[in-house]
Amino acid sequence: SLEFAPKILVNGIAPGPIDTDMLDLKNMSPEWRKKEEMIPLERIGKPKEVASLAVYLSSEQSNFITGQIYGINGGSVMP
């Protein structure tokens, strides 16, 4: 983002467990499924929630945000 500022904003989205074919909860082992369900928000994320963040970062409302990585993971990874 330093290289492209101020003309281009650079941010990233780092999704955690999201309900997609890639996660495949139906075929996941019980041990992994339990781990995925121990998210503080007590659920798996939805693709629409990741898309909403992407739309926000693409909007004028985020024009003072650059150089950030957004972990959208229901609190499963917190500093």
Coordinates of C-alpha atoms in Angstrom, one line a residue, residues 23-60:
L23 CA -14.8 -26.5 3.9
D24 CA -17.1 -29.6 3.3
L25 CA -18.5 -29.9 6.9
K26 CA -20.6 -32.9 5.9
N27 CA -17.4 -35.0 5.2
M28 CA -15.2 -33.6 7.9
S29 CA -13.9 -35.8 10.6
P30 CA -15.6 -35.4 14.0
E31 CA -12.4 -34.0 15.5
W32 CA -12.1 -31.3 12.8
R33 CA -15.8 -30.5 12.9
K34 CA -15.6 -29.9 16.7
K35 CA -12.6 -27.5 16.2
E36 CA -14.5 -25.6 13.5
E37 CA -17.6 -25.3 15.8
M38 CA -15.5 -23.8 18.7
I39 CA -15.7 -20.4 17.2
P40 CA -16.6 -17.6 19.7
L41 CA -19.6 -16.6 17.5
E42 CA -20.7 -20.2 17.6
R43 CA -21.1 -20.7 13.9
I44 CA -19.4 -21.0 10.5
G45 CA -19.3 -17.9 8.4
K46 CA -21.4 -17.3 5.3
P47 CA -20.0 -16.4 1.9
K48 CA -22.3 -13.3 1.9
E49 CA -20.5 -12.0 5.0
V50 CA -17.1 -12.1 3.2
A51 CA -18.7 -10.5 0.1
S52 CA -20.1 -7.7 2.3
L53 CA -16.6 -6.9 3.6
A54 CA -15.3 -6.8 0.0
V55 CA -18.1 -4.5 -1.0
Y56 CA -17.4 -2.2 1.9
L57 CA -13.7 -2.1 1.1
S58 CA -14.5 -1.2 -2.5
S59 CA -16.8 1.6 -1.4
E60 CA -16.2 5.3 -0.8

